Coordinates of C-alpha atoms in Angstrom, one line a residue:
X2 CA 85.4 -27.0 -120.5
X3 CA 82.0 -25.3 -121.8
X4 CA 82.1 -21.6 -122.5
X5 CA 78.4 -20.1 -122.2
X6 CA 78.2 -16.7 -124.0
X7 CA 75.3 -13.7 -123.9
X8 CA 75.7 -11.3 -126.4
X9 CA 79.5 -12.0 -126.9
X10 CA 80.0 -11.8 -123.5
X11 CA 81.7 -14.6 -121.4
X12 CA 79.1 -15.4 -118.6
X13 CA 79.7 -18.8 -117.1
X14 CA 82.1 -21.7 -117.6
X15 CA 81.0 -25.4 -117.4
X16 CA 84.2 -27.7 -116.0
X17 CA 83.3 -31.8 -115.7
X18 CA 85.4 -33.4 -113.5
X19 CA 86.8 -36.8 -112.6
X20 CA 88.6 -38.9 -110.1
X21 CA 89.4 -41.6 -111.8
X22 CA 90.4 -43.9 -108.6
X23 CA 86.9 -43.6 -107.1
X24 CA 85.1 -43.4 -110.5
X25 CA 83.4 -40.0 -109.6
X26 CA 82.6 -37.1 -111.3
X27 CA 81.1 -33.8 -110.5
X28 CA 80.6 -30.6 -113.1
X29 CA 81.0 -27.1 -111.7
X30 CA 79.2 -24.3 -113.1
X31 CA 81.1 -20.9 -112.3
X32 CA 79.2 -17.9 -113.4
X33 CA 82.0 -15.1 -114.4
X34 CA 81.2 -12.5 -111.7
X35 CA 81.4 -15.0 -109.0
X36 CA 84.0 -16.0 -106.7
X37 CA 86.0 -18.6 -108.0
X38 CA 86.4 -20.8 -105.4
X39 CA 83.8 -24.3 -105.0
X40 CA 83.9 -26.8 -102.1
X41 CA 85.7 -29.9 -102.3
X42 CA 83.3 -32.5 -104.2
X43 CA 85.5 -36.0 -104.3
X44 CA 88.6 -37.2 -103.1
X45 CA 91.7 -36.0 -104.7
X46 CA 94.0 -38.4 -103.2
X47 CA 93.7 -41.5 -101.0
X48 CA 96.3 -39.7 -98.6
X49 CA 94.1 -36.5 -97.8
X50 CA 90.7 -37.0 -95.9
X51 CA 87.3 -35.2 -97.5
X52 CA 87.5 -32.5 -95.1
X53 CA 91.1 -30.7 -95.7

């Protein structure tokens, strides 16, 4: 995890991630006053389909 700060403020956080299975990696930028939520990037688990 990143922390980006303005003026001592907390404004976005920078998260890498990995799958290590399928050998992918995506990095989420989240800006504080946004919703938390992303879509799915990668597959979490071989038993799940992309689109649940």
């Amino acid at each position: 995890l990143f922390y980006c700060f303005e003026d001592d403020h907390l404004t976005q956080v920078v998260a890498e991630v990995h799958n290590t299975p399928w050998n992918e990696r995506y990095v989420y930028v989240v800006p504080i006053s946004a919703d938390m939520t992303s879509p799915k990037q990668f597959h979490v688990s071989p038993f799940m389909p992309m689109n649940t």
